[in-house]
Structure formats: C-alpha cells, structure tokens
mmCIF file of C-alpha atoms in Angstrom:
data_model
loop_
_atom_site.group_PDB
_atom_site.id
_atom_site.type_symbol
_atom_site.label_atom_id
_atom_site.label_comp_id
_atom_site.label_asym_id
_atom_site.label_seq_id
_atom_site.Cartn_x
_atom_site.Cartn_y
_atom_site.Cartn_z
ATOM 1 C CA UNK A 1 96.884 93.396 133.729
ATOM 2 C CA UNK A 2 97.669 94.553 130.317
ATOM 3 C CA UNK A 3 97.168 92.354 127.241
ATOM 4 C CA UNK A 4 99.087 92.867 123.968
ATOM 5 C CA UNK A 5 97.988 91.004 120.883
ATOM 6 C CA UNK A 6 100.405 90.195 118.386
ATOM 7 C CA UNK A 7 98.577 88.008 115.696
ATOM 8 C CA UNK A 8 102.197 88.051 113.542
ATOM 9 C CA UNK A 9 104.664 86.747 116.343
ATOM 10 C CA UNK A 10 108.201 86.659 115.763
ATOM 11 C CA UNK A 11 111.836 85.412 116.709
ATOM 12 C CA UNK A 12 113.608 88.475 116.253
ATOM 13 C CA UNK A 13 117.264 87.600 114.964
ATOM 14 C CA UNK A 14 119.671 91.068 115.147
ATOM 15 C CA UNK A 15 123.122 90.908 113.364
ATOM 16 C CA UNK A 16 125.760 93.532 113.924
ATOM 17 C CA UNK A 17 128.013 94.043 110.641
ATOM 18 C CA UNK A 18 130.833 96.477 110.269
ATOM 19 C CA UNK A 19 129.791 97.889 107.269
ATOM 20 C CA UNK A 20 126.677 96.876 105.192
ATOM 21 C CA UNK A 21 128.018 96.062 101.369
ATOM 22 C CA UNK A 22 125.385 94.260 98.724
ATOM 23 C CA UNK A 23 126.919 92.003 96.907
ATOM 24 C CA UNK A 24 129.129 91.307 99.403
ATOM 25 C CA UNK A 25 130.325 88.202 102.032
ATOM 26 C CA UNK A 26 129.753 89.924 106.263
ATOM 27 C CA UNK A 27 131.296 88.917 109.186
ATOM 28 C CA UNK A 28 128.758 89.119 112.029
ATOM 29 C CA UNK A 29 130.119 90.511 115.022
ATOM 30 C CA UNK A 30 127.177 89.914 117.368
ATOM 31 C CA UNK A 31 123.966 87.828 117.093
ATOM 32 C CA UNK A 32 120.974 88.555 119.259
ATOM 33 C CA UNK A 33 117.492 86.552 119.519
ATOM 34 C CA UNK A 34 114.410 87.962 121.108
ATOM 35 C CA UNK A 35 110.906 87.625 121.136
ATOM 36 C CA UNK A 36 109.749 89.424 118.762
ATOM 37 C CA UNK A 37 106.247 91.241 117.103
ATOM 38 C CA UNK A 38 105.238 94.738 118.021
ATOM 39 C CA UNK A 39 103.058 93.597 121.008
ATOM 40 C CA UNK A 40 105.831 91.130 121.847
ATOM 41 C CA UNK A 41 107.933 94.679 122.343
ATOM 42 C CA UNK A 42 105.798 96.267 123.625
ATOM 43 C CA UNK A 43 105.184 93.619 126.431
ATOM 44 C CA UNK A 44 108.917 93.596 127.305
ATOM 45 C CA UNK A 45 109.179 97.382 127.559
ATOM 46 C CA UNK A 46 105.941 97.416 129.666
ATOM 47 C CA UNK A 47 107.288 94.507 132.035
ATOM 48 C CA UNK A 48 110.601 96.639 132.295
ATOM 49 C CA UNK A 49 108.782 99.535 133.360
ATOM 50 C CA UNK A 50 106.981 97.017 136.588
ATOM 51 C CA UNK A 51 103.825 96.543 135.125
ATOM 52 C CA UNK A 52 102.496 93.444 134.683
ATOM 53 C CA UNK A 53 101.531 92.086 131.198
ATOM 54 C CA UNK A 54 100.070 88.896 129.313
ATOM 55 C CA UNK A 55 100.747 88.379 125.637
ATOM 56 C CA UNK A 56 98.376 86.603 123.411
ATOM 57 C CA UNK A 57 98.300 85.846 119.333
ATOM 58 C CA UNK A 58 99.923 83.054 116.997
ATOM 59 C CA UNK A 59 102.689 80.398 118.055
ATOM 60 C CA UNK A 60 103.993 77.440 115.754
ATOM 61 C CA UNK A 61 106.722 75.115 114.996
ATOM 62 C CA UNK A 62 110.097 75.173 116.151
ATOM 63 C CA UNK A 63 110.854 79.139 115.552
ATOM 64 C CA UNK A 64 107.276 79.254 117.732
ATOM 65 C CA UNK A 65 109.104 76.951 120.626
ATOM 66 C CA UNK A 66 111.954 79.218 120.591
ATOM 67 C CA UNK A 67 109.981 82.476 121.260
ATOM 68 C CA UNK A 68 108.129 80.947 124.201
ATOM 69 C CA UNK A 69 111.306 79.744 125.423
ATOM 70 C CA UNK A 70 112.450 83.302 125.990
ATOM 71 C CA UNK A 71 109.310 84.706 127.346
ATOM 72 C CA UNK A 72 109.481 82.355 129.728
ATOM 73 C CA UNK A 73 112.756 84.154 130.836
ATOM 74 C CA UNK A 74 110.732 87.345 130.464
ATOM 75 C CA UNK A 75 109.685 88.565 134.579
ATOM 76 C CA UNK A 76 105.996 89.998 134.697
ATOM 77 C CA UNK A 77 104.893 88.863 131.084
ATOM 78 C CA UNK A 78 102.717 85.598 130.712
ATOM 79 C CA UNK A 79 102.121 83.880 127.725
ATOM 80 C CA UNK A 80 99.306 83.285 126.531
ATOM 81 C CA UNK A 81 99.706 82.682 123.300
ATOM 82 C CA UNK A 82 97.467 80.274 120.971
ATOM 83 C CA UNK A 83 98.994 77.078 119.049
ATOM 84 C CA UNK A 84 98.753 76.595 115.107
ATOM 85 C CA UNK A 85 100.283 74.207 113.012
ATOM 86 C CA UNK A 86 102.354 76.583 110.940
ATOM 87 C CA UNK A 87 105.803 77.988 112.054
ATOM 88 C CA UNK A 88 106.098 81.505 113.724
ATOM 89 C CA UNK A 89 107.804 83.693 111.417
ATOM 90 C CA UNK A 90 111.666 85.172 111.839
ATOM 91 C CA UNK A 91 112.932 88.709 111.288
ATOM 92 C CA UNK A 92 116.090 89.517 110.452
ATOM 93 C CA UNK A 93 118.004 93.310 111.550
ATOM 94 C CA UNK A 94 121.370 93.641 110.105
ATOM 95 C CA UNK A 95 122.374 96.827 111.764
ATOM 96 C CA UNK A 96 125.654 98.581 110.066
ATOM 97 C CA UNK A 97 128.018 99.683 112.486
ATOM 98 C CA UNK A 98 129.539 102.312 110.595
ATOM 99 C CA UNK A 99 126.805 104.247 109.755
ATOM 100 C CA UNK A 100 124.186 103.075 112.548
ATOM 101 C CA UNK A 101 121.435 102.259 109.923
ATOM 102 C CA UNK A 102 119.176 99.073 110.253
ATOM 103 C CA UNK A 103 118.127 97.301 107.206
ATOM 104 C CA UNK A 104 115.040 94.761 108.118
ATOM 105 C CA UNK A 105 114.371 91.239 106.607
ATOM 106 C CA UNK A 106 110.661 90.256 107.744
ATOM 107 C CA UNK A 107 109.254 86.318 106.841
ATOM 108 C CA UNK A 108 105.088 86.520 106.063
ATOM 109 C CA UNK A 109 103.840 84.167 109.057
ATOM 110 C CA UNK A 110 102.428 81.297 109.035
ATOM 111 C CA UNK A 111 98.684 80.645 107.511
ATOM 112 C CA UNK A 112 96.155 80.659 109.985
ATOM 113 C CA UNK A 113 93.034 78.444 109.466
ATOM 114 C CA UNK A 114 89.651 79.324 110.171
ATOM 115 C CA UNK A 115 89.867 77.300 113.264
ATOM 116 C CA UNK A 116 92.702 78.377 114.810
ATOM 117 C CA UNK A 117 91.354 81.573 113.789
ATOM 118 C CA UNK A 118 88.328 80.719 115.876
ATOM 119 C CA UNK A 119 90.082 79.521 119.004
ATOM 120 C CA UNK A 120 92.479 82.661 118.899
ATOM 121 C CA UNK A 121 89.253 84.352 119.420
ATOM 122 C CA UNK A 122 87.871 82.580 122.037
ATOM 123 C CA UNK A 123 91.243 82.849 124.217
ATOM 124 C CA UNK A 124 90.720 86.466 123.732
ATOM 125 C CA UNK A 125 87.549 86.908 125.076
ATOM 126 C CA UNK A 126 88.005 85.376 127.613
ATOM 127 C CA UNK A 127 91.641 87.385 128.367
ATOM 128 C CA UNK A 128 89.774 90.926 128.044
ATOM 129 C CA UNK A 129 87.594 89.596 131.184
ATOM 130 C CA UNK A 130 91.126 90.880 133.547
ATOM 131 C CA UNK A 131 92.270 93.281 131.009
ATOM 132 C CA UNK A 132 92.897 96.966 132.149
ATOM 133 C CA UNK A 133 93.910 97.879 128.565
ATOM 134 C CA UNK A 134 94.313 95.918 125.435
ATOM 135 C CA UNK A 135 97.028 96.421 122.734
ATOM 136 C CA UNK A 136 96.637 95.364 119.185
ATOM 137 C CA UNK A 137 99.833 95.334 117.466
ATOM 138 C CA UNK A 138 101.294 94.863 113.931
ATOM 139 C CA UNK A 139 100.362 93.187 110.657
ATOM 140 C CA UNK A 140 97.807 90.128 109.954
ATOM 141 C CA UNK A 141 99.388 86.672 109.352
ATOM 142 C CA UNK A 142 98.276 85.149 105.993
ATOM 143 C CA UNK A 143 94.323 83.201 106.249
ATOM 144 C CA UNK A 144 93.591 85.762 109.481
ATOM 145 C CA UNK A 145 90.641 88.211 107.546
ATOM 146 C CA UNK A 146 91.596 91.639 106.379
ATOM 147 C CA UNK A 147 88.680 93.161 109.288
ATOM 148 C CA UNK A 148 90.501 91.066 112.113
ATOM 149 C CA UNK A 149 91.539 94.293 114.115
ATOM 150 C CA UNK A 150 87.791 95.754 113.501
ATOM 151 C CA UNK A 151 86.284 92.956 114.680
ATOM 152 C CA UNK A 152 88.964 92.761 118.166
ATOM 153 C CA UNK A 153 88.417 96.282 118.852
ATOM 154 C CA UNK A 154 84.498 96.223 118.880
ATOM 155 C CA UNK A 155 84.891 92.889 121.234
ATOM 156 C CA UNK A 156 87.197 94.875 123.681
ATOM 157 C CA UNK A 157 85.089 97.925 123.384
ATOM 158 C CA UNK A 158 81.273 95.706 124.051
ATOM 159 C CA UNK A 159 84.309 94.064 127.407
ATOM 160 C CA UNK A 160 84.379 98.275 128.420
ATOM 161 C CA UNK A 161 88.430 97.642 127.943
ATOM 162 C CA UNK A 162 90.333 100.426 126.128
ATOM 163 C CA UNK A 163 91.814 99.509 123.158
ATOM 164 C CA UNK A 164 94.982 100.748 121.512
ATOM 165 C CA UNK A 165 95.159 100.121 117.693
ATOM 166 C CA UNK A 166 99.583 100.001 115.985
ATOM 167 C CA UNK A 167 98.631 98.326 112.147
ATOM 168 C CA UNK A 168 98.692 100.224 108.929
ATOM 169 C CA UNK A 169 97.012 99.625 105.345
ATOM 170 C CA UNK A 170 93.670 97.767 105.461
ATOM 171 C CA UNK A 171 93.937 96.494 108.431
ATOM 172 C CA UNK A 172 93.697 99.994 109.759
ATOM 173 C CA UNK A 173 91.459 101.211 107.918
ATOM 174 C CA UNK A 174 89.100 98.935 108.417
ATOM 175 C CA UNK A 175 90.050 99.137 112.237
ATOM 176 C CA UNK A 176 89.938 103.042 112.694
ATOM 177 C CA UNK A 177 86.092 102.501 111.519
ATOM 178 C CA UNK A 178 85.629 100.578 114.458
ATOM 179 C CA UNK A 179 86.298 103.202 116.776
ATOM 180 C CA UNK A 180 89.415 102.253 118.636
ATOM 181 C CA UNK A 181 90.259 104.291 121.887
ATOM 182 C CA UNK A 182 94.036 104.958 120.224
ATOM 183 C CA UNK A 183 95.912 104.521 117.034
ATOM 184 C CA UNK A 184 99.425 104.956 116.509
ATOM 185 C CA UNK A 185 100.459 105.641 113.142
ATOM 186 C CA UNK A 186 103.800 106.753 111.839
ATOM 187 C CA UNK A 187 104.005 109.638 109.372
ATOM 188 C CA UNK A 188 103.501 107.482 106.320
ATOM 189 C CA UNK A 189 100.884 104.929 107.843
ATOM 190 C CA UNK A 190 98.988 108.350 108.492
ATOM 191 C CA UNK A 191 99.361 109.942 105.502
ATOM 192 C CA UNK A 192 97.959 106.487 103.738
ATOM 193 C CA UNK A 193 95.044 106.320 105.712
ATOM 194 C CA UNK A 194 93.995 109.530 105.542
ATOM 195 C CA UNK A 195 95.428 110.786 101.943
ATOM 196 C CA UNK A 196 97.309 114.024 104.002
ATOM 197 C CA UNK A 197 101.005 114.724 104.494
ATOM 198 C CA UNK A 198 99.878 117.428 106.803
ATOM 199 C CA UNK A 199 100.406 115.873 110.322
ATOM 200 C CA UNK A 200 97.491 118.317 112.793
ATOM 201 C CA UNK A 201 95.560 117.911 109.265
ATOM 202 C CA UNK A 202 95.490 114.142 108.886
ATOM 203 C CA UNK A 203 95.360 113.132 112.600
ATOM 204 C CA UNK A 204 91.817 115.209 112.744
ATOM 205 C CA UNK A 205 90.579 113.600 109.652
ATOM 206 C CA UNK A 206 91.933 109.844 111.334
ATOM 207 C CA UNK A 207 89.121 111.169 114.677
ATOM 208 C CA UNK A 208 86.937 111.893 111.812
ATOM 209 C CA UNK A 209 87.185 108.333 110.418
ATOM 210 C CA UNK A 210 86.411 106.469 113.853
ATOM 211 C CA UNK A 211 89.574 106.920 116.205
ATOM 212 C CA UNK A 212 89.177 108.964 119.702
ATOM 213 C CA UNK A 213 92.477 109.904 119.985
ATOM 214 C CA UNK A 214 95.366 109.721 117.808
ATOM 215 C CA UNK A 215 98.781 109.809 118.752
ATOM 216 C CA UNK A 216 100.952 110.105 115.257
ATOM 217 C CA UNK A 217 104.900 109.204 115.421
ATOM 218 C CA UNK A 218 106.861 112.088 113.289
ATOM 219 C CA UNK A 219 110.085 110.471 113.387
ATOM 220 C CA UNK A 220 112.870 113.408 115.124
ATOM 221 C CA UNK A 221 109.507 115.617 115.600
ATOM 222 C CA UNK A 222 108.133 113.273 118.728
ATOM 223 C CA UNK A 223 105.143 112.208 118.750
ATOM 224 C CA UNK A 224 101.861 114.557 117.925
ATOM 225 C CA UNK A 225 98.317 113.541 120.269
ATOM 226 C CA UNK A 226 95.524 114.728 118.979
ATOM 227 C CA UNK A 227 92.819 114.050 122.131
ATOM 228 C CA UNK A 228 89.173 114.675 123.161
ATOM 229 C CA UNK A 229 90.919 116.739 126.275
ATOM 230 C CA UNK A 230 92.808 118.782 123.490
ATOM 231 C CA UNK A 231 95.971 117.968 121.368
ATOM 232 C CA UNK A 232 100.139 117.928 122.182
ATOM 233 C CA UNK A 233 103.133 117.282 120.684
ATOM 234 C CA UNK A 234 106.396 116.103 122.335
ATOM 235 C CA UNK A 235 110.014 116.365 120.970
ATOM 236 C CA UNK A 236 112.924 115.180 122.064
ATOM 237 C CA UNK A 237 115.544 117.245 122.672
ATOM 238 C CA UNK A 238 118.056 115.071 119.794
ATOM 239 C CA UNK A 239 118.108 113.223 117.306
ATOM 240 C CA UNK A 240 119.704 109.457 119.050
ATOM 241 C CA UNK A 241 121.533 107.608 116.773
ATOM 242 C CA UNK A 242 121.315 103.313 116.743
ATOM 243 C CA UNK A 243 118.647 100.847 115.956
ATOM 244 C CA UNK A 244 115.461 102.651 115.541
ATOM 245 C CA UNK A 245 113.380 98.719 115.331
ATOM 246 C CA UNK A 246 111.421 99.257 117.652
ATOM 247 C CA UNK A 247 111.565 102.866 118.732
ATOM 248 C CA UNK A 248 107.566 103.142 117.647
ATOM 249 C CA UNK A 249 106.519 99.991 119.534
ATOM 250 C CA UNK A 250 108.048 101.338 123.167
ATOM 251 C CA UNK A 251 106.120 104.662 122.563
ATOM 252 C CA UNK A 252 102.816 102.262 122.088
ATOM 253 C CA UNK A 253 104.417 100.914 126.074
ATOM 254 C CA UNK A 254 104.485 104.314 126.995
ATOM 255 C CA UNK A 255 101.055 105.479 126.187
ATOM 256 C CA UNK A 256 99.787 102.105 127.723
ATOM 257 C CA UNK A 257 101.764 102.381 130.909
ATOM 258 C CA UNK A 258 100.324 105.887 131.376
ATOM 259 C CA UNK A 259 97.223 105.003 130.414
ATOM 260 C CA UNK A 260 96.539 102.517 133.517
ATOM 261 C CA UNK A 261 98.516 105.150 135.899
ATOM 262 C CA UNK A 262 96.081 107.583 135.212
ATOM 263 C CA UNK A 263 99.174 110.398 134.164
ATOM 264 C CA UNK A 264 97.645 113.240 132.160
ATOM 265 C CA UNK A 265 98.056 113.854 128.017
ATOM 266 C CA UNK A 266 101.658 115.884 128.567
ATOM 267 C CA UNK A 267 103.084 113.362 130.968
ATOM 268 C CA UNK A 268 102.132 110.278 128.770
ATOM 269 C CA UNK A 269 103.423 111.581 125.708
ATOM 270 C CA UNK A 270 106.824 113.109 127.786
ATOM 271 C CA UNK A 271 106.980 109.433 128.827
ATOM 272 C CA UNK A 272 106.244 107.685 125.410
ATOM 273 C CA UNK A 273 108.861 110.101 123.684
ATOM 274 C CA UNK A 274 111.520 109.252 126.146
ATOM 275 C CA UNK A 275 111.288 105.656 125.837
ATOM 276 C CA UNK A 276 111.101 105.592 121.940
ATOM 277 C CA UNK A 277 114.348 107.796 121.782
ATOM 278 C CA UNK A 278 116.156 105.601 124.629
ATOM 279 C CA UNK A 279 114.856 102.051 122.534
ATOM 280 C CA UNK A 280 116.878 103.766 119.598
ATOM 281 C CA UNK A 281 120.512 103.127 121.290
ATOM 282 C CA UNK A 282 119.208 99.629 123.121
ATOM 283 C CA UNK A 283 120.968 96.992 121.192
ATOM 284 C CA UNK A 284 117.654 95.257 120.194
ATOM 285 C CA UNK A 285 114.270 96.153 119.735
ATOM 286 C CA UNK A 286 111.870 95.267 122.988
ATOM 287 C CA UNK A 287 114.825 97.230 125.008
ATOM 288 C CA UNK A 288 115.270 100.401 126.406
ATOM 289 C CA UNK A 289 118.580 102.125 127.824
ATOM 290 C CA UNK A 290 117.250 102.632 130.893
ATOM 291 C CA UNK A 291 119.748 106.080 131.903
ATOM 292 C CA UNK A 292 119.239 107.579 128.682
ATOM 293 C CA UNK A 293 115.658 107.033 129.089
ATOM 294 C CA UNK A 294 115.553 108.815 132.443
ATOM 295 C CA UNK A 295 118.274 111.572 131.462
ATOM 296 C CA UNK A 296 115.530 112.178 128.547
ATOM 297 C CA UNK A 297 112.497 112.564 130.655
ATOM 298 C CA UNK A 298 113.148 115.791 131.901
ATOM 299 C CA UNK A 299 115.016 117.286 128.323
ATOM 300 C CA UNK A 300 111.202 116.286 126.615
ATOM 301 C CA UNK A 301 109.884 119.163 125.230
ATOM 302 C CA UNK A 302 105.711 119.668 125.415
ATOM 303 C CA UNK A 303 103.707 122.043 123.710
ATOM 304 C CA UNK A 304 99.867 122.167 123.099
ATOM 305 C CA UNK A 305 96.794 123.037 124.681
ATOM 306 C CA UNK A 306 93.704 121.779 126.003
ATOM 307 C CA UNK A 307 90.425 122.488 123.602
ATOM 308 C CA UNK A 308 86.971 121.067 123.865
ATOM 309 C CA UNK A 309 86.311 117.876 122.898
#
C-alpha cells in the first residue's frame, strides 16, 4: 500500500471561462469538483496507474463531507482521513480558454488544535505499519507546527518506510533537515531553500542539507534527479499546452509508482515526466490523459550518468 498525507485537504472547484477579463462579469462554461490537495492528486493518479493507495490528513465540515463523498467514488484509494471541527478548505482554477492559462484561488484550511493534531498523529503511526512508501504532500493548515513534516519524516524513517517530501518554505526546510528519502521541489521552491538559481548547483547543496535524493521540477526542462546511484534529467519532447494544476503532483505519482516497482533512476523519471506533461491537457488536476501519456513515454528524452554515491 501507498500512503499519501495531505494535512491541507481540499475540494478542488475548476471553472472553464472563455476569456479571463478583471474587472469583468464570466460565464462559466464548465464546472468540475474533485478531491483535491497534492497527496489527494497524487492518490488518484497512483490509483489510475493500478496501484493501490490510502489517503490520510485533515477532513471537516460540509466542504470536508463533500471530498469524502468523491473518494468514495475513487477505485483503489481508501480514506483514511482524520476528523476536525473546522471546514476543509476549497480551491478555485479558473482556466482561460483562449489562452490556456490557469489562474488559482486557494482558501487557508481550517485551524487544527493540538488534539486533533495529536490524533492525526496517532492514525499515522499506526498507517506506516502497511506502508510500502509514504508521501507527504503540500502546505501546513493553520495551528499544525511549522516542524510537522520533520517530525513525519523521522517517524516514517524510525517505521523503515521511505518517505517522499512535496512542501516548500519552512516547512521544507525544516523537513529536508530531517533527512527525507525524496524531495520534490520546483525551480523556485529550490532556489528558496537553497539560495541558488543554478538547478545541478542547488539540488547538491538540497543532499547537502539532509535530502538523499532530489528530484527538482524545471518546468519545459523535465525533471532533474540528483541520486546516490548518480544524477538524470528527463525532458519531454514539447511543451503541452492546458492546465498545468497539478502537472508537479502526478510526477510525485510517478516517482512513487516506480519506487515500489523497483524500475531504475531513467525509467522512473521517463515515467514521472510523461505523466506530468499528459496531467497538463487532463481537464482537472488528479487526471492524466491516459494516450498522451503513453504516446509520451517513448518521445522522453534521458540523459545522465551513474557516479558514486
């Protein structure tokens, strides 16, 4: 089983506008509602691909009833996710039609108290026990402490459970010192962490810092892994136009799905870059277009080498 944590659950809403104006009154065209979080994504993408997954972090109110309303519609994902008092948090795509670009409305969460807090943790123990791999996804709801991630990555880490880190700011910081098995920053969460806008640069100062592998989104550029077996970077062979929400989180399901199947550095990454360029023309984040996915897997381009650890 593979558990994704996603401490800042959300019902993803996705309207479709002809043509973004400010200032102006829309017609929607299409409304979508999903599940929504990174690790919610990444579940969906992971269940997609047949493997089965178990999703764990913050539920509440109404907008919380919702979102386990649909993963209950979800095949091969279970919820497990923990009860609080406040409401789970909405976020809002309006994607333009005419020029393809996404502009992303995101609510704070609810506050978490130091008892739910402490019963969050608890449930997680206890779900690392079947783990095979544990993701821990996106940003920290308000009242959950700034160290959260550190503290969930030494507990899978003490479980023997490898641990996949997707935050940014603090949160990572503090998170990378606790010597995570993967991050995966993008290009900016990188260069914050590590003060360089040099990608091979900063993702050997992020190893430096705590992480054993890192595996750094560049946007068109693919995806750059940076490994104890030796470092890689994959490229896609185009630039996809559509909803890129999302694109980062089914690169996270990539690395996780060939992770438990064992595939080697190039294959992983092939696979990760495929399915963040095919989430890109899915209608909603979580999704994937399946053909353009597998038309992509053999048009990813690999180059690297292996170097001692």
């Amino acid at each position: 089983m593979i558990l994704t944590v996603t401490l800042n659950t959300a019902l993803d809403i996705t309207y479709r506008v002809r043509a973004l104006r400010p200032h102006a009154s829309h017609r929607v065209s299409e409304v979508t509602e999903r599940p929504g979080g990174k690790g919610l994504n990444v579940a969906r993408v992971l269940a997609a691909l047949g493997h089965e997954v178990t999703v764990t972090g913050f539920t509440g109110g109404a907008t919380g009833s919702e979102v386990q309303d649909l993963l209950a519609a979800t095949p091969a994902v279970v919820d497990a996710l923990v009860p609080v008092t406040g409401a789970t948090r909405r976020t809002i795509a309006v994607v333009d039609e005419l020029t393809g670009d996404t502009t992303q409305l995101n609510e704070p969460g609810p506050t978490i108290t130091p008892a739910e807090w402490s019963a969050f943790q608890e449930a997680y123990e206890d779900l690392l026990t079947s783990a095979a791999t544990v993701a821990l996804c996106g940003s920290l709801p308000p009242g959950v402490p700034v160290g959260a991630y550190a503290g969930l990555v030494r507990s899978a880490r003490a479980a023997g459970v490898p641990v996949l880190l997707d935050t940014s700011g603090e949160a990572l910081r503090r998170g990378v010192a606790a010597r995570p098995d993967i991050i995966k920053p993008n290009a900016d969460e990188l260069a914050e962490l590590t003060g360089s806008h040099e990608p091979l640069r900063a993702t050997q100062d992020a190893r430096r810092r705590g992480a054993r592998t890192v595996v750094a989104s560049l946007g068109k550029s693919g995806l750059l892994a940076v490994t104890p077996e030796g470092r890689w970077q994959a490229t896609p062979p185009a630039r996809l136009h559509g909803n890129p929400t999302g694109a980062g989180d089914a690169a996270v399901a990539g690395l996780l799905s060939g992770l438990v199947e064992h595939l080697a550095w190039p294959d992983r990454l092939t696979r990760a870059t495929a399915l963040s360029a095919a989430s890109v023309v899915a209608p909603v984040a979580g999704e994937f277009d399946r053909g353009a996915y597998e038309e992509l897997l053999g048009r990813v381009a690999v180059t690297g080498e292996v170097t001692a650890a």
